[in-house]
Structures are given as structure tokens and as C-alpha cells.
XYZ file of C-alpha atoms in Angstrom:
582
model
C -31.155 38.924 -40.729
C -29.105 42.045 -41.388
C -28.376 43.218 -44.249
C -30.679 41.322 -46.376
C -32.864 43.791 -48.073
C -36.249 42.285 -46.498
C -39.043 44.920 -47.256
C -41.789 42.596 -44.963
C -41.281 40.026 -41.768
C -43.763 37.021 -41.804
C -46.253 36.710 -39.550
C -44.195 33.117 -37.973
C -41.537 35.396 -36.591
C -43.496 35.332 -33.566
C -43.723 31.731 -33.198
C -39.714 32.150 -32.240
C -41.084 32.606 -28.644
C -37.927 31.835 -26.477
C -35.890 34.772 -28.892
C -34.015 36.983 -27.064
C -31.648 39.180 -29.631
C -33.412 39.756 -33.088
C -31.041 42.258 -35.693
C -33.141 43.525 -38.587
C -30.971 46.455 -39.276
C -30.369 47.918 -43.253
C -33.717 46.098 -44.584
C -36.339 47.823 -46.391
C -38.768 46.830 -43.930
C -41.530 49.399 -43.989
C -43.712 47.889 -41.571
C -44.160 45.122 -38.944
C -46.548 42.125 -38.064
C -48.480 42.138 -35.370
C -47.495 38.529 -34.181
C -43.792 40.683 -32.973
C -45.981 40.322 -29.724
C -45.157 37.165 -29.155
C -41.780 37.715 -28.543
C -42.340 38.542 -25.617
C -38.529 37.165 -24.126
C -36.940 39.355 -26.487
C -33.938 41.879 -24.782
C -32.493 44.023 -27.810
C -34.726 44.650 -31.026
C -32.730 46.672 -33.635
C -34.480 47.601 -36.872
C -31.936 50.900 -37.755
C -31.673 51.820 -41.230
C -34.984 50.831 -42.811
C -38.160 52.317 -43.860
C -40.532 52.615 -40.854
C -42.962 54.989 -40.281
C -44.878 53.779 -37.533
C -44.329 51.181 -34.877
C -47.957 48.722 -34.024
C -49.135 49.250 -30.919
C -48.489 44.978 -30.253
C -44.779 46.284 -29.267
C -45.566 47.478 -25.995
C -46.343 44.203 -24.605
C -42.548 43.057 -25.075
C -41.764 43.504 -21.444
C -38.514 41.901 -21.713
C -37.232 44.245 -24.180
C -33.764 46.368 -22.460
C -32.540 47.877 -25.432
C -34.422 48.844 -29.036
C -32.989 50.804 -32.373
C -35.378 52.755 -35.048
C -32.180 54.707 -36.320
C -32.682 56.137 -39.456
C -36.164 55.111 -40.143
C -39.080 57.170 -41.720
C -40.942 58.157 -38.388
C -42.884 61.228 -37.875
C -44.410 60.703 -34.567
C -43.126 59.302 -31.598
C -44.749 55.835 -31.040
C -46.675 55.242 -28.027
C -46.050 51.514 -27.544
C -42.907 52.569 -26.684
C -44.325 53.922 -23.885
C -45.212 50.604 -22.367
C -41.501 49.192 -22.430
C -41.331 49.324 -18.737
C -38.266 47.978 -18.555
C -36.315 49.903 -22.052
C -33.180 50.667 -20.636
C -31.733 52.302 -23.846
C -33.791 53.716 -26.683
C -32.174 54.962 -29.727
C -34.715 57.015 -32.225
C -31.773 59.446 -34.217
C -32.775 60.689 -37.436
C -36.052 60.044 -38.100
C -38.918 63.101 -38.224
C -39.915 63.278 -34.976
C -41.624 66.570 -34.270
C -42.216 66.089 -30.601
C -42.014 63.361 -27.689
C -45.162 62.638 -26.038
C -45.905 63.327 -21.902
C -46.260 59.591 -21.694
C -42.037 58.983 -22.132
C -42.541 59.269 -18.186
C -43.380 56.097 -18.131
C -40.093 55.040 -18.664
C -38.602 54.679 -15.136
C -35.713 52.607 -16.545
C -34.613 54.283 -19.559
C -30.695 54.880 -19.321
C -30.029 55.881 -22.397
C -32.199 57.974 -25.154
C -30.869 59.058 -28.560
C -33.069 61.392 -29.937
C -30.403 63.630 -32.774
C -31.521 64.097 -35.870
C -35.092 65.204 -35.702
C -37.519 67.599 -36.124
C -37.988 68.363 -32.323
C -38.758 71.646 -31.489
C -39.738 71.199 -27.863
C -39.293 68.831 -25.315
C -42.574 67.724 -22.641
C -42.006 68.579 -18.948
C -42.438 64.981 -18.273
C -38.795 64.608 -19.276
C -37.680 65.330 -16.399
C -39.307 62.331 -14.726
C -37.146 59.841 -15.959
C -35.077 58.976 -13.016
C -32.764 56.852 -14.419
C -31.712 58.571 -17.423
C -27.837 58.838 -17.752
C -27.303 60.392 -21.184
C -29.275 62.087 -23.246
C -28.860 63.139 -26.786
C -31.142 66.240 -28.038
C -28.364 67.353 -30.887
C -29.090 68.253 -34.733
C -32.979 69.040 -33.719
C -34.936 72.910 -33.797
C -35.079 73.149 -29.560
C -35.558 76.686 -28.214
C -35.598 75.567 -24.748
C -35.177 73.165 -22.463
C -37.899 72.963 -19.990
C -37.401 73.626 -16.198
C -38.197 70.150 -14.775
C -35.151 68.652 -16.790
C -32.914 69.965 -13.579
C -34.743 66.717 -11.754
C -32.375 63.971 -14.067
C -30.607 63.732 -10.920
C -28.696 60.442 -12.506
C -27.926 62.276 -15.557
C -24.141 62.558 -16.583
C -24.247 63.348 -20.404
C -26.622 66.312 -21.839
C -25.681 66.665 -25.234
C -27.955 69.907 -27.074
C -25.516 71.574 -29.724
C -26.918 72.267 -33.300
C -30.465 73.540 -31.727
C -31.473 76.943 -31.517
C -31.302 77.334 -27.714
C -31.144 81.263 -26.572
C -31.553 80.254 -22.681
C -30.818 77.549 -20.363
C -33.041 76.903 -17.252
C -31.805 77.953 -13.251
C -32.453 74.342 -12.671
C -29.521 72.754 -15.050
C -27.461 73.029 -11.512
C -29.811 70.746 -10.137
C -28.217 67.785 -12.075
C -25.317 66.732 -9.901
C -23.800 63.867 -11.222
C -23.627 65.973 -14.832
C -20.181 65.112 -16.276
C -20.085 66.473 -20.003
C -22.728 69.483 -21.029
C -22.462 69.981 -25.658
C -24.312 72.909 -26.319
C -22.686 74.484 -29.044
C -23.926 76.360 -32.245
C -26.797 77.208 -30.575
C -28.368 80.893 -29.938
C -27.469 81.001 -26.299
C -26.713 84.635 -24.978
C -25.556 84.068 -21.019
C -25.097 81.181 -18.898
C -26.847 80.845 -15.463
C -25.296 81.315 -12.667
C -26.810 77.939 -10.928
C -23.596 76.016 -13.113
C -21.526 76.325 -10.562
C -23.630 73.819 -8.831
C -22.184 71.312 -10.804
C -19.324 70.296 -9.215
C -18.525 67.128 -11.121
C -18.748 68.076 -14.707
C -15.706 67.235 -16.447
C -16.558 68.930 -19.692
C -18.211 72.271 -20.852
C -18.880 72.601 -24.542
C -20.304 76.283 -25.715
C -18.721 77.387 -28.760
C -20.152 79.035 -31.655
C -23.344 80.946 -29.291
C -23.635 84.185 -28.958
C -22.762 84.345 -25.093
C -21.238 88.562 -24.162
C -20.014 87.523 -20.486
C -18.934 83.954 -18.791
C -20.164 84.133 -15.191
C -17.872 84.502 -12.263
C -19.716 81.059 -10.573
C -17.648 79.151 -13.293
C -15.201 78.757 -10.228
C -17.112 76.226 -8.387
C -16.672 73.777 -11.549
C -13.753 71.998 -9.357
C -13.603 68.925 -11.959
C -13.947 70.886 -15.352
C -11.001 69.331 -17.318
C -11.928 70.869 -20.839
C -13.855 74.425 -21.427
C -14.975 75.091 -25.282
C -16.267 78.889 -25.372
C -14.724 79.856 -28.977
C -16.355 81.875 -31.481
C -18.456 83.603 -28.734
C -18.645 87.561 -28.108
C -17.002 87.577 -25.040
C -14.416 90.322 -24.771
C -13.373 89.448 -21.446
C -13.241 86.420 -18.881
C -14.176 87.315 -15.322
C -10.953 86.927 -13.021
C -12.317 84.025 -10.848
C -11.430 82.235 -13.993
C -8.194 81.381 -12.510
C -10.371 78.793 -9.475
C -10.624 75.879 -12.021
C -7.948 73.353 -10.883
C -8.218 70.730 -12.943
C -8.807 72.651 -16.143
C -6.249 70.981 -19.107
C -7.982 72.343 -22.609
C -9.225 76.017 -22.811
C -10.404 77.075 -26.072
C -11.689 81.018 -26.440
C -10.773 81.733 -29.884
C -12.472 83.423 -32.272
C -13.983 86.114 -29.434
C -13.182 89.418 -28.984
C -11.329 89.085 -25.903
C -8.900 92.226 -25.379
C -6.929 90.659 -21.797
C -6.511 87.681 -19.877
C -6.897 88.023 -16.066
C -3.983 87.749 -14.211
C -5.454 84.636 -12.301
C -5.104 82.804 -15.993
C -1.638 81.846 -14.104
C -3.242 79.818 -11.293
C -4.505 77.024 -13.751
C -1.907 74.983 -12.726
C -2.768 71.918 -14.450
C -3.572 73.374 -18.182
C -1.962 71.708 -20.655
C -3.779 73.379 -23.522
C -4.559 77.379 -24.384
C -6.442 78.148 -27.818
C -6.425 82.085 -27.896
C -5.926 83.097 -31.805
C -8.293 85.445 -33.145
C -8.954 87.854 -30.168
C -7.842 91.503 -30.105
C -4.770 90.887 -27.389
C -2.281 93.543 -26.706
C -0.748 91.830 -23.840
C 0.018 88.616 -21.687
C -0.052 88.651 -17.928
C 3.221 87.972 -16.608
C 1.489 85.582 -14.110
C 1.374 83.387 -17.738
C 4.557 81.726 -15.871
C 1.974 79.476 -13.615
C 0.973 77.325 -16.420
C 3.717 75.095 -15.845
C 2.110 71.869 -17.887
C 1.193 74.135 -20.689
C 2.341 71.851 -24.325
C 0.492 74.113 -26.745
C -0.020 78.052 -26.504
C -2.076 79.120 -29.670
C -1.739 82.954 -29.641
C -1.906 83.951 -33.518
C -4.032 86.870 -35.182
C -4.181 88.811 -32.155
C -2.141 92.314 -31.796
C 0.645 91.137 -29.195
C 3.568 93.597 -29.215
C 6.065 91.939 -26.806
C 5.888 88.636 -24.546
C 6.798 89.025 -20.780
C 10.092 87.511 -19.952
C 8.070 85.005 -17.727
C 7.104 83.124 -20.408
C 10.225 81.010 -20.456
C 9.272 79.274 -17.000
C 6.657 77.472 -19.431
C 9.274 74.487 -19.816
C 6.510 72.232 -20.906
C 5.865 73.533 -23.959
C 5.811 72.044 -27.043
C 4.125 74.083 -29.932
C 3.860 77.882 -29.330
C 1.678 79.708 -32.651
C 1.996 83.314 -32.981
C 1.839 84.546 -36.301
C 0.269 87.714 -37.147
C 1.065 89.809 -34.466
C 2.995 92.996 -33.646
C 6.031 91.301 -32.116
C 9.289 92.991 -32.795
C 11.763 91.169 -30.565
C 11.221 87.721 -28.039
C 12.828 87.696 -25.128
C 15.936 86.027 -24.296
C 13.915 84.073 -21.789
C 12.629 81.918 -24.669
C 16.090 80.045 -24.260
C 14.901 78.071 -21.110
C 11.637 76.555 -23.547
C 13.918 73.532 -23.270
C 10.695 71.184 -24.630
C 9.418 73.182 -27.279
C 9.043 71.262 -30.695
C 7.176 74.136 -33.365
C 7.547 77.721 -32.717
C 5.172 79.926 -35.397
C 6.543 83.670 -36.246
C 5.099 84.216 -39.327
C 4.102 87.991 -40.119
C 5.373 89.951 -37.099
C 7.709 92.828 -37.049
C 11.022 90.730 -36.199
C 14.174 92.582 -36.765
C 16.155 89.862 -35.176
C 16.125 86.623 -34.132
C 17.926 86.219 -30.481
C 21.083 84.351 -29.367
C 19.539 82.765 -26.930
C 17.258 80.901 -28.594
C 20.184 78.202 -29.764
C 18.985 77.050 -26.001
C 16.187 75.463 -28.131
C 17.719 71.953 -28.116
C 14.430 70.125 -29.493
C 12.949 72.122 -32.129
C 12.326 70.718 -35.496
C 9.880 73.166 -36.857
C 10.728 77.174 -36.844
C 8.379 79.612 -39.262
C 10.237 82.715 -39.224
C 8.305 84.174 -42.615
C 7.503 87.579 -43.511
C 9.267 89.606 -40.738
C 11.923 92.133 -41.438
C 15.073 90.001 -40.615
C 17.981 91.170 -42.208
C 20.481 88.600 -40.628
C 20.322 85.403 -38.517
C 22.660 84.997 -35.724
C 25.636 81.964 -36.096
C 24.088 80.774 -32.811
C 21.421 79.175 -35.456
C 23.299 76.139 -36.348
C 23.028 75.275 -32.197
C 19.342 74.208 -32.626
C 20.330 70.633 -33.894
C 17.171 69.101 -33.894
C 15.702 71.234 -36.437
C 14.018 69.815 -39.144
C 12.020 72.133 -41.083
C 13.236 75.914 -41.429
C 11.212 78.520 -42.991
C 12.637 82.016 -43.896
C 10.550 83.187 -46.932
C 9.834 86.768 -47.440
C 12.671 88.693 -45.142
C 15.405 90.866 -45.856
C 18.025 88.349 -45.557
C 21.670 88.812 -47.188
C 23.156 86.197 -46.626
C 22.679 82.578 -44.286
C 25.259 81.835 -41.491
C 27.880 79.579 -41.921
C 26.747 77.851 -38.949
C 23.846 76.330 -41.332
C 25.814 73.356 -42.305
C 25.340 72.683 -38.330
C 21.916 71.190 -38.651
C 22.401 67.936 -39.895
C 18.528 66.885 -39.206
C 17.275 69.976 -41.949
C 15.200 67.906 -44.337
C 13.568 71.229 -45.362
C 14.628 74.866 -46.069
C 12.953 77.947 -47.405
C 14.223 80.728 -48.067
C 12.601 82.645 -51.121
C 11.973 86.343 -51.212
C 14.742 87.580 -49.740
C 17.866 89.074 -50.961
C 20.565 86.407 -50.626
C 23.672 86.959 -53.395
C 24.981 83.747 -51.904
C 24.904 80.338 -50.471
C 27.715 79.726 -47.595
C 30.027 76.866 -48.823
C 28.464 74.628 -45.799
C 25.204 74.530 -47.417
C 26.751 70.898 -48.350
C 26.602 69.539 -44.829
C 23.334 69.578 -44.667
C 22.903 65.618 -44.953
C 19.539 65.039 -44.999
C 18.491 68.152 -46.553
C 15.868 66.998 -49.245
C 13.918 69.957 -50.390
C 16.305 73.549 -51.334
C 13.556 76.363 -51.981
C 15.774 79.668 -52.804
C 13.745 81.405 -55.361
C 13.080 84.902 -55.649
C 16.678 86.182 -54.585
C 19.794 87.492 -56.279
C 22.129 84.778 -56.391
C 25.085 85.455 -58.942
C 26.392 81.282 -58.286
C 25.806 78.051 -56.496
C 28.643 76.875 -54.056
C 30.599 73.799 -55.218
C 29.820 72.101 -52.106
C 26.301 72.333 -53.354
C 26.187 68.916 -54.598
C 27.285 67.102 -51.582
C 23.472 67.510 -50.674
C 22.571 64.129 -51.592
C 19.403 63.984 -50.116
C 17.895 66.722 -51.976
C 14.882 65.690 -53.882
C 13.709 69.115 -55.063
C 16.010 72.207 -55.880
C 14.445 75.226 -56.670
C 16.365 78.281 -57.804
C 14.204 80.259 -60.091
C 14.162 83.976 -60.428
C 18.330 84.478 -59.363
C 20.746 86.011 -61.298
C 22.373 82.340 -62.084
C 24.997 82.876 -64.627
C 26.159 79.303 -64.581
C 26.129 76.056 -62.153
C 28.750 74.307 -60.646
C 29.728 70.848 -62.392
C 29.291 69.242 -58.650
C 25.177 69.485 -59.665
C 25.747 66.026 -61.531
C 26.156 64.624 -57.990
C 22.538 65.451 -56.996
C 21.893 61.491 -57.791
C 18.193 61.692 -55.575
C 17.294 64.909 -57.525
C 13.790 64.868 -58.889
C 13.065 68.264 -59.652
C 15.278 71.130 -60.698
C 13.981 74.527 -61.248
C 16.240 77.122 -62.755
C 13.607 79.465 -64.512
C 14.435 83.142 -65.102
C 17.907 83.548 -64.924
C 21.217 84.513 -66.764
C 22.865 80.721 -67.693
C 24.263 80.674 -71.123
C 24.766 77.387 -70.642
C 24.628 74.479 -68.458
C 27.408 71.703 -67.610
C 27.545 68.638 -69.079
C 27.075 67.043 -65.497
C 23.832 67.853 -65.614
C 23.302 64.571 -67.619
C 24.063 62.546 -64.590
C 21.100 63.342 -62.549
C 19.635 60.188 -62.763
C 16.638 60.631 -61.233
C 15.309 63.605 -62.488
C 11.948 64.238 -63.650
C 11.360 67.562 -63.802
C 13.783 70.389 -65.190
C 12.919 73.509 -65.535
C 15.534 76.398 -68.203
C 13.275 78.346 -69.390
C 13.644 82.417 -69.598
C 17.629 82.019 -69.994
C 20.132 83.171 -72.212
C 20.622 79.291 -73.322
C 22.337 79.011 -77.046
C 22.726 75.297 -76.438
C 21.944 72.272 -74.454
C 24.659 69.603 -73.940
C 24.811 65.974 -75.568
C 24.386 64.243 -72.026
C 20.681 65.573 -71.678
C 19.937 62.571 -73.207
C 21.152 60.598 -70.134
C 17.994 61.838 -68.087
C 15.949 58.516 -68.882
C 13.520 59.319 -66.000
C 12.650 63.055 -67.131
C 8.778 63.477 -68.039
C 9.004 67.185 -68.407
C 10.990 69.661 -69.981
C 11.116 73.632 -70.190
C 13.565 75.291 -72.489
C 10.675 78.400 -73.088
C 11.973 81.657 -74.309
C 16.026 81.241 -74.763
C 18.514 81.127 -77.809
C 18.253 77.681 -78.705
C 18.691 77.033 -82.604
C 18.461 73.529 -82.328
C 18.266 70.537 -79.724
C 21.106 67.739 -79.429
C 19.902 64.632 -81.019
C 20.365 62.734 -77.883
C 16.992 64.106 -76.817
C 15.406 61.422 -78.802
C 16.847 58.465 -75.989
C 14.325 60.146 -73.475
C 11.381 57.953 -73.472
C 9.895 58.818 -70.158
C 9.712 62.594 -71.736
C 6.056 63.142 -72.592
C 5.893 67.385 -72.483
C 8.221 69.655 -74.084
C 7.625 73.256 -73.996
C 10.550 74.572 -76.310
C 8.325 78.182 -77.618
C 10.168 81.578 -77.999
C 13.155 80.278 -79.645
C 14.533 80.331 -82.760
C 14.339 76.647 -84.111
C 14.277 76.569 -87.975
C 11.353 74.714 -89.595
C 14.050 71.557 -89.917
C 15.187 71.425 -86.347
C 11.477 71.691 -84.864
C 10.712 68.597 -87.684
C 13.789 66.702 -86.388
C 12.859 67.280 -82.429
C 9.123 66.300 -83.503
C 10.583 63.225 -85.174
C 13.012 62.136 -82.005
C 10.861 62.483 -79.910
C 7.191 60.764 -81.762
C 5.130 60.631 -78.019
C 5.856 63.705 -76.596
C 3.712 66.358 -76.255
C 5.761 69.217 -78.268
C 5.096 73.204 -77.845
C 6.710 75.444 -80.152
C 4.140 78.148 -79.340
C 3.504 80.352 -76.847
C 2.723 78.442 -73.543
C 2.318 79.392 -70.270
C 4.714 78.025 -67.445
């Protein structure tokens, strides 16, 4: 009976006596009959998602009843016939407008299970700590500014989730609650931690970001189990050095603090697969770092790191090491021996050079080398085979190695903003190579070999000092998008024709007098930009490109008869002969 947009039950429903499942869910039931009391075999009740606000007192003589859902209903009060469910094992009561619980919830010596997110609760009754069989409990997305000191007697409890309250303390008894597996109390108001959590010895999961907590305590040592620890966006600006007791930690997260060191004993957490420490105010890394021998990620970005101990290349687990924006102005060679690292993130350090060594790198596919102040790359480059994706963008670069043409996997490179004059002739190697991003440089010419990149799907060349292009372009049969804006070409070749599947070309701020006959050959082009050249008239081929629906041909000299013969060839194309912006 899901589903069915009932707004009332009749009064026979209770004449189903021997019913033991009944699913009302995503009616618009706003109340319910008093005959629901004869149903009194019933197990699970769920009437989520409707318009309830209240519950008749008849429901607490359903003594069968194990499991009941008032999701998403209209209540403002908890109802007291729930009270009488002796045997409610799980009770689920998220977002509704509950304001409180009532003292009587006691009497639920079964209850397993109690959802209770999405309220108005603002405080929770001391009797909630008399529920002695009560596993998990959900408090989160309600206005709690404490929990009360008798909730350290859920002995049975392995799930407290709190976060999205306004807690500011947390009781002495929490460590009370032994069998406590996973504690969620972030983006709450909380300033410390007690000391009494080291009591709980089998929690497997500590959740505390986004508080306002100034010092971790040193107990945290006795949390022997604690496989993932969640302090970010805290004020912390230190951990205590006992941190290093927690054996089975595999996910740390503290970023977003104002952490200025980590304690040397960082290196006995042996088993830590996972360190989130961006956004702090770190100068240095211990050399004891070298412990973390399952590390796979190492997040160190926007913190002030000026040099990495050598000892960092023992961490021959790792897969992704971030960090961009610091003060790093060489890595050491010992970053050869990261024989598993995938992603390594540079961008905006001080890097003069990029080391030898790291050809040693024999399964990285993604390398961000932007904005540092690398002048050359070493030939040892083209070693890293299994690079994919190589970013060089804002440097001081000259001039690529010839070793490029090495790295046959490259599906991506960027290298704009720096001050290449030229390509090396192996640039056409580069098999798979699909997206060329060069602009912003000084190129004079293109290599030949330039068009034995037949992979490349997007070629972008803008702002050079182009004078021409090689007639090999025509072989660019994949190419989709050429970009050749703002530079010297008088003219092009009349290969250019043969790019088949281009849809995108881009001449505009040239010195172009002319545009060859075989432009009409691009039967796949949708956009044009011949902006601001020399061009006194268009080739009538133009008018065999149908797909071509924008043409922005303004700032050249077209008599009134050529721009009414390029309006006629070309009757559903969007046509600018004035200023446009590109």
C-alpha cells in the first residue's frame, strides 16, 4: 500500500488480525484509526514520508511490533505510545519536529536501533542512558548542546553519531561505552576532548572535523583499534607526540588547522595508508616520515615546506603525493626509489630543476610541474614511460628535450607560458598524444614531424610568432580543434583542407591576405575565426560548408560585394562583419 497517495486508512484495517508486515510509506496519511490496535501480530509498521502529526495512543498495545518508521512525517512531539512498544527493537523518527524525547523512552529495554536526525532536539533526557540494548544511535542535524552524563551507561552501544549539533563539551563518561566502534561529531562547537577516550579501546573510527578543538589529548594513544581519525578544519597547531601509539591507524585527516610540525613519532604509524595535511603552516617533515611504509596518498599542499628529507623515498607505497604551493626549490634524488607512485603535484613552488633521478619513476602517468621557475628539463624525462598527462604551464622553459618523443603513453601535454622558440622534431612520436596546448610562447615554426601526431584531437598554438605551418598539418586526420590566434601567418597551406574532422579553427589576429580553395573541404567545421587580418575576399568554396553555422570575419577589408557574396554562400550561418569579441 505504498505509494498510493492514501490521505486516510479505514477503520477494517484492523480486522487483518494475523498481519505481520504492513508498508504505508509516501501516502498522505495524516492520521490513523484507532482499530490499528488490533493488529496486534504486527512486526514492522512503516508509515515514512507522509503527513503525521501525532501517533493515537491505541499503538502502544502492538506488542509484537520489532521495528516501526515515522520518517519524514509532521511530528512535533514525541509520542508516548511509543513508549509501550516493549519489544521495538528499531525505531526510526528522522526529520520530523521533535523538540525533545520524553523520560519515558526508558522503557524501551529492547530498542537496538533509534534514528532520531533531523529534528528540533535541543536536549536529550537522562533516561537515555537506560536503554541497555541500544547499538546505534543517531542524534545528527538536531540543536544539542550536550549530551547528558548517564549516556556513558549504553554499554552495548557501537555507533554514536552527533555531528551538525552545537555540542561545546562531551561528558567524562563517553569512555564508559566500551564496545563504541565509530564516534561522528563533527561541525559541532566542541573546544577539547576528554581525556576518558582513551578508554575506548575498540573504536574503529573518530570523526571531529570542523569544531573548534586547540589541543588533541595525549590519551588518544590508548585508541589501539582507531583505523580512521577526522580532526580537519580544527585549531589545533600541534598534535601531542604520543600520536605516534595508534597502530592500526590507515586515514588521518588534519587539514585545514594550523598545525606548524608533525611529531617525530608520526613515523611509528606503521600501518597508515592515508595522510591529509594541506592547509597547515608546515616548514618541515620529520625524517622519521620514512616509517609510513603503506602510505598511498601524502596530501601536503598550501603549507610552507622548503625541502623534503631524503627519507622520504623509503615511502615505496606511494601512489599520489600533492604538494603544490609550497616553498620547495629542489626534491631530492631520493624521490627515484617512489617506484609506485602514480600523480606527483608541484604546482607553484620555487623549482629550478627537475632531478635526474626521478626517470626512476617507472609508473607515473600524471606530473604537474606548473608555475615554478624551470628553465630546462633534463633528457632523463623521456625515461618515465608511463606518463600520461604532463603539465608544464607557466615556467621559463626554452626549449623541450628530445627525449619527449620517448613517452609514447602522453595523451596530454601543456606547456603554455613559457618561452619555447621550438618544438624538437620528435614531438611526432608521441602516438597517442591527443591534446597539444603550446600557447603563450615564441614559436617562429612547427616541426614537420608535427603531423605524425595522429591522435591529436585539439592543437592549440595561439599567441606564437607562427609565420607559416608545415604542409604535414593536413595529416592531423582526428583533429577537431585548431587554434592559431595571434600570430604572424600570411598564409596557410592548402593541406589544411584535409583535416577532415575539424570543427573548430581558429586565424584570427594574422597577417592573412588569403584563404586557400580547399577550406571548403572542412565539411565538419561549425566555427570559423578569420577576425582582424587582410582578407579582401573569401574563396567561394566556403559556400560547400554546411555544418558552418558562426563566422566571425570583422576587422577586414571585405568590399560591400564580397561580404554580400559570403552572406549569400553561406544563407544559415551566423555572419559577423563587426566587431566581435573572441
Amino acid at each position: 500500500m505504498s505509494y498510493r497517495q492514501l490521505d486516510k486508512l479505514p477503520s477494517s484495517i484492523g480486522s487483518f488480525r494475523n498481519l505481520q508486515y504492513l508498508f504505508l510509506e509516501g501516502n498522505q496519511l495524516s492520521s490513523l484509526p484507532a482499530s490499528i490496535k488490533q493488529l496486534t501480530r504486527l512486526k514492522e509498521l512503516n508509515l515514512s514520508d507522509n503527513q503525521l502529526k501525532k501517533i493515537p495512543e491505541e499503538l502502544s498495545t502492538m506488542n509484537a511490533l520489532k521495528k516501526l518508521n515515522l520518517n519524514n512525517n509532521l511530528l512535533t512531539s514525541f509520542p508516548l505510545a511509543i513508549c509501550g512498544l516493549k519489544n521495538l527493537e528499531k525505531l526510526f523518527i528522522r526529520k520530523n519536529k521533535l523538540a525533545q524525547l520524553p523520560t519515558a523512552i526508558s522503557n524501551l529495554k529492547e530498542l537496538k536501533i533509534l534514528h532520531l536526525e533531523g529534528n528540533r532536539i535541543s536536549s536529550l533526557p537522562h533516561t537515555i542512558g537506560d536503554l541497555p540494548s541500544l547499538k546505534e544511535l543517531h542524534l545528527e542535524w538536531n540543536h544539542i548542546q550536550y549530551l547528558p552524563n548517564t549516556i556513558g551507561s549504553l554499554e552495548k552501544l557501537s555507533y554514536l553519531s552527533a555531528y551538525n549539533n552545537k555540542l561545546k563539551t562531551l561528558p567524562p563518561s563517553i569512555g564508559n561505552m566500551q564496545q563504541l566502534k565509530h564516534l561522528i561529531l563533527h561541525n559541532n562547537a566542541l573546544h577539547s576532548i576528554p581525556e576518558s577516550i582513551r578508554l575506548l579501546s575498540n573504536l574503529v573510527s573518530l570523526e571531529l572535523q570542523q569544531n573548534k578543538i586547540t589541543k588533541l589529548p595525549d590519551s588518544l594513544h590508548g585508541l589501539m583499534r582507531l583505523e580512521k581519525l577526522n580532526i580537519y578544519k580544527n585549531q589545533l597547531t600541534e598534535l601531542p607526540n604520543t600520536f605516534g601509539s595508534l597502530p592500526n591507524l590507515k586515514e588521518f585527516f588534519l587539514h585545514l588547522n594550523h598545525i606548524e610540525k608533525l611529531p617525530p613519532s608520526i613515523g611509528n604509524l606503521t600501518a597508515l595508508e592515508k595522510l591529509i595535511a594541506n592547509d597547515n603552516s608546515l616548514i618541515t617533515i620529520p625524517e622519521s616520515i620514512q616509517g609510513l611504509i603503506h602510505l598511498k596518498e601524502l596530501n601536503l599542499r598550501n603549507n610552507s615546506i622548503q625541502a623534503l628529507p631524503q627519507t622520504i623515498g623509503n615511502l615505496t607505497a606511494l601512489q599520489t603525493l600533492y604538494l603544490n604551493n609550497n616553498n620547495l626549490q629542489t626534491l631530492p634524488a631520493s624521490i627515484q626509489r617512489l617506484n609506485n607512485l602514480k600523480e606527483l603535484h608541484l604546482i607553484r613552488n620555487n623549482l629550478q630543476n627537475f632531478p635526474d633521478t626521478a626517470s626512476g619513476l617507472q609508473k607515473l602517468t600524471l606530473l604537474f610541474l606548473q608555475e615554478n621557475k624551470l628553465t630546462v628539463l633534463p633528457e632523463s624525462l623521456g625515461n618515465i614511460q608511463a606518463l600520461t598527462q604532463l603539465f608544464l604551464n607557466k615556467n621559463q622553459l626554452k626549449k623541450l628535450p628530445q627525449s619527449i618523443g620517448s613517452l609514447k603513453n602522453l595523451t596530454h601535454l601543456y606547456a603554455t607560458y613559457n618561452q619555447l622558440v621550438s618544438l624538437p622534431e620528435s614531438i611526432g612520436t608521441m602516438i597517442r598524444l591527443q591534446r597539444l596546448i603550446i600557447h603563450h610562447n615564441q614559436l617562429t615554426s612547427l616541426p614537420a614531424s608535427i603531423g605524425d601526431i595522429a591522435n591529436v584531437h585539439i592543437l592549440l598554438v595561439y599567441n606564437n610568432q607562427l609565420s607559416d605551418i608545415p604542409d604535414s598539418i593536413g595529416k592531423l586526420k582526428k583533429l577537431r580543434i585548431l587554434n592559431l590566434n595571434r600570430n604572424q601567418l600570411t598564409s596557410l597551406p592548402d593541406t589544411i583542407g584535409a583535416l577532415q574532422s575539424l570543427e573548430a579553427l581558429y586565424l584570427s589576429k594574422n597577417k592573412l591576405t588569403s584563404i586557400p580553395d580547399t577550406i571548403g573541404s572542412l565539411t565538419s567545421i561549425k566555427t570559423l575565426y578569420l577576425f582582424h587580418n587582410y582578407l579582401e575576399a573569401l574563396p567561394s568554396s566556403i559556400q560547400h560548408l554546411t555544418a558552418l553555422t558562426q563566422l566571425f570575419a570583422a576587422k577586414n577589408p571585405f568590399s560591400q560585394a564580397a561580404k554580400e557574396r559570403i552572406i549569400r554562400w553561406l544563407p544559415h550561418c551566423q555572419i559577423h562583419f563587426f566587431n566581435a569579441k573572441f
